[in-house]
Amino acid sequence: CNDCGICRRGLGLGKDFFHCKTCRACITTSIQSSHKCIERSTDCDCPICGEYMFTSPKPVVFMTCGHSIHKRCYDQHMRVSYKCPICNKSLANMGTQFRNLDVAIINQPMPPEFRDTKATVLCNDCSGKCTVPYHWLGLKCSICQSYNTVELQIHGQGSQELQT
């Protein structure tokens, strides 16, 4: 490639790869219309193995959040996590798991002393911040309905007991 100076294995530039000027990398044409540009996204180390990706001969994939990772490292990571190892956004469709969590929460109501307890959360998926009902099984973002959240603060009568 004249732009990045890297020769990727395959049929060639314009056939199975295109050069993204924002990412500054050659990317497979199969994701040309859907990939999210992150400037110099391969000009870094793989978040799993630590190898520099720009000159690596190993296949690199672009996750749905736009970050890049070696294909083999991605496959290994997805066996144990559904989140990007860099930004923590969900990488898989978690709809079924989140619906199952909804049912589990309905079937396990909080004890009376904690029913009015709320939690302020930061959502890893939509980056929103909201206050939601507290439940020990999970905290659901009221903006995008994801359980991929981080508890920032607990509010209410039961908050002292929960924090100890």
Tab-separated table of C-alpha atoms in Angstrom:
chain	number	residue	atom	x	y	z
A	1	CYS	CA	0.000	0.000	0.000
A	2	ASN	CA	1.376	3.402	-0.973
A	3	ASP	CA	-0.246	5.050	2.062
A	4	CYS	CA	0.927	2.792	4.899
A	5	GLY	CA	3.778	0.890	3.277
A	6	ILE	CA	2.437	-2.465	4.450
A	7	CYS	CA	1.657	-5.369	2.152
A	8	ARG	CA	-1.238	-7.463	3.490
A	9	ARG	CA	-1.710	-11.077	2.433
A	10	GLY	CA	-4.581	-11.572	0.020
A	11	LEU	CA	-5.666	-10.519	-3.455
A	12	GLY	CA	-4.507	-6.953	-2.965
A	13	LEU	CA	-5.514	-3.387	-2.331
A	14	GLY	CA	-8.911	-2.580	-3.828
A	15	LYS	CA	-9.812	-6.267	-4.080
A	16	ASP	CA	-9.970	-7.577	-0.527
A	17	PHE	CA	-8.406	-4.627	1.330
A	18	PHE	CA	-8.879	-0.868	1.267
A	19	HIS	CA	-6.783	1.810	2.924
A	20	CYS	CA	-8.648	3.888	5.523
A	21	LYS	CA	-6.959	7.273	5.728
A	22	THR	CA	-8.355	7.995	9.217
A	23	CYS	CA	-7.314	4.662	10.716
A	24	ARG	CA	-4.112	4.794	8.641
A	25	ALA	CA	-4.379	1.076	7.968
A	26	CYS	CA	-5.423	-1.387	5.293
A	27	ILE	CA	-8.702	-3.002	6.303
A	28	THR	CA	-10.679	-5.887	4.835
A	29	THR	CA	-13.363	-4.738	2.385
A	30	SER	CA	-15.965	-6.875	4.202
A	31	ILE	CA	-16.271	-4.148	6.868
A	32	GLN	CA	-15.655	-1.112	4.650
A	33	SER	CA	-19.150	0.337	5.116
A	34	SER	CA	-19.487	-0.541	8.812
A	35	HIS	CA	-16.115	-0.049	10.493
A	36	LYS	CA	-15.719	2.781	12.995
A	37	CYS	CA	-12.678	4.933	12.383
A	38	ILE	CA	-10.257	5.472	15.219
A	39	GLU	CA	-7.201	7.435	14.174
A	40	ARG	CA	-4.102	5.223	13.973
A	41	SER	CA	-6.045	2.329	15.532
A	42	THR	CA	-3.425	-0.277	14.611
A	43	ASP	CA	-0.485	1.950	15.558
A	44	CYS	CA	-0.434	0.415	19.029
A	45	ASP	CA	0.148	-2.826	20.886
A	46	CYS	CA	-2.462	-5.574	20.949
A	47	PRO	CA	-4.356	-5.183	24.250
A	48	ILE	CA	-4.076	-8.932	24.892
A	49	CYS	CA	-0.607	-10.110	23.797
A	50	GLY	CA	1.178	-6.742	23.731
A	51	GLU	CA	2.637	-7.179	20.223
A	52	TYR	CA	2.802	-4.065	18.013
A	53	MET	CA	-0.052	-4.524	15.532
A	54	PHE	CA	0.828	-2.136	12.684
A	55	THR	CA	3.725	-4.259	11.428
A	56	SER	CA	2.468	-7.599	12.753
A	57	PRO	CA	1.997	-10.357	10.161
A	58	LYS	CA	-0.852	-11.758	12.298
A	59	PRO	CA	-4.408	-10.961	11.157
A	60	VAL	CA	-5.921	-7.957	12.937
A	61	VAL	CA	-9.671	-7.500	13.438
A	62	PHE	CA	-11.614	-4.337	14.183
A	63	MET	CA	-14.122	-4.797	16.974
A	64	THR	CA	-17.593	-3.210	16.762
A	65	CYS	CA	-16.404	-0.345	19.001
A	66	GLY	CA	-13.640	0.456	16.475
A	67	HIS	CA	-10.636	-0.766	18.459
A	68	SER	CA	-8.307	-3.315	16.890
A	69	ILE	CA	-6.881	-6.564	18.201
A	70	HIS	CA	-5.186	-9.660	16.770
A	71	LYS	CA	-7.786	-12.136	15.471
A	72	ARG	CA	-6.392	-14.969	17.595
A	73	CYS	CA	-6.331	-12.748	20.712
A	74	TYR	CA	-9.915	-11.635	19.981
A	75	ASP	CA	-11.108	-15.243	19.734
A	76	GLN	CA	-9.412	-16.116	23.044
A	77	HIS	CA	-10.737	-12.988	24.769
A	78	MET	CA	-14.329	-13.601	23.637
A	79	ARG	CA	-14.301	-16.994	25.383
A	80	VAL	CA	-14.075	-15.229	28.762
A	81	SER	CA	-15.557	-11.750	28.202
A	82	TYR	CA	-18.144	-9.930	26.125
A	83	LYS	CA	-16.448	-6.521	26.513
A	84	CYS	CA	-13.730	-4.676	24.587
A	85	PRO	CA	-10.498	-4.931	26.598
A	86	ILE	CA	-9.862	-1.222	25.915
A	87	CYS	CA	-13.200	0.617	26.302
A	88	ASN	CA	-15.432	-2.076	27.909
A	89	LYS	CA	-18.231	-1.675	25.341
A	90	SER	CA	-20.239	-4.835	24.645
A	91	LEU	CA	-18.847	-6.706	21.641
A	92	ALA	CA	-21.591	-9.313	21.388
A	93	ASN	CA	-25.363	-9.014	21.201
A	94	MET	CA	-26.248	-9.378	24.868
A	95	GLY	CA	-30.032	-9.041	24.388
A	96	THR	CA	-30.871	-12.606	25.417
A	97	GLN	CA	-28.597	-12.528	28.466
A	98	PHE	CA	-29.950	-9.129	29.536
A	99	ARG	CA	-33.569	-10.364	29.180
A	100	ASN	CA	-32.667	-13.389	31.334
A	101	LEU	CA	-31.231	-10.995	33.915
A	102	ASP	CA	-34.495	-8.988	33.808
A	103	VAL	CA	-36.420	-12.170	34.669
A	104	ALA	CA	-33.984	-13.150	37.435
A	105	ILE	CA	-34.297	-9.676	39.003
A	106	ILE	CA	-38.114	-9.818	38.876
A	107	ASN	CA	-38.032	-13.273	40.502
A	108	GLN	CA	-35.664	-12.138	43.278
A	109	PRO	CA	-37.054	-8.912	44.723
A	110	MET	CA	-34.844	-6.931	47.048
A	111	PRO	CA	-35.567	-7.200	50.794
A	112	PRO	CA	-37.875	-4.432	52.103
A	113	GLU	CA	-35.013	-2.447	53.666
A	114	PHE	CA	-33.325	-2.133	50.237
A	115	ARG	CA	-36.364	-1.634	47.955
A	116	ASP	CA	-35.953	2.138	47.777
A	117	THR	CA	-32.181	1.983	47.329
A	118	LYS	CA	-30.879	3.511	44.096
A	119	ALA	CA	-27.500	3.452	42.374
A	120	THR	CA	-25.851	5.961	40.086
A	121	VAL	CA	-24.241	4.070	37.217
A	122	LEU	CA	-22.040	4.777	34.236
A	123	CYS	CA	-22.993	2.702	31.210
A	124	ASN	CA	-20.099	1.201	29.273
A	125	ASP	CA	-22.276	0.823	26.157
A	126	CYS	CA	-23.900	4.264	25.734
A	127	SER	CA	-21.535	6.229	28.036
A	128	GLY	CA	-24.593	7.631	29.805
A	129	LYS	CA	-24.851	8.297	33.515
A	130	CYS	CA	-28.143	7.609	35.290
A	131	THR	CA	-29.685	6.673	38.630
A	132	VAL	CA	-31.438	3.298	38.664
A	133	PRO	CA	-33.055	0.930	41.187
A	134	TYR	CA	-30.356	-1.006	43.041
A	135	HIS	CA	-30.274	-4.797	42.691
A	136	TRP	CA	-27.378	-7.030	43.615
A	137	LEU	CA	-27.816	-9.111	40.415
A	138	GLY	CA	-27.282	-6.171	38.082
A	139	LEU	CA	-27.793	-2.479	37.441
A	140	LYS	CA	-29.662	-1.736	34.219
A	141	CYS	CA	-28.949	1.481	32.329
A	142	SER	CA	-32.205	3.424	32.001
A	143	ILE	CA	-30.941	5.036	28.777
A	144	CYS	CA	-30.002	2.018	26.598
A	145	GLN	CA	-31.252	-0.916	28.757
A	146	SER	CA	-27.788	-2.508	29.037
A	147	TYR	CA	-26.488	-4.189	32.182
A	148	ASN	CA	-22.918	-3.383	31.116
A	149	THR	CA	-22.664	-0.719	33.810
A	150	VAL	CA	-20.320	0.445	36.553
A	151	GLU	CA	-21.746	1.375	39.945
A	152	LEU	CA	-20.601	4.867	40.912
A	153	GLN	CA	-22.641	5.507	44.050
A	154	ILE	CA	-25.429	3.962	46.136
A	155	HIS	CA	-28.276	6.143	47.470
A	156	GLY	CA	-31.012	5.426	50.000
A	157	GLN	CA	-31.627	3.847	53.380
A	158	GLY	CA	-29.802	0.607	52.608
A	159	SER	CA	-26.743	2.277	51.116
A	160	GLN	CA	-24.725	2.184	54.360
A	161	GLU	CA	-25.320	-1.555	54.795
A	162	LEU	CA	-24.497	-2.299	51.140
A	163	GLN	CA	-21.210	-0.404	51.229
A	164	THR	CA	-19.860	-2.342	54.227
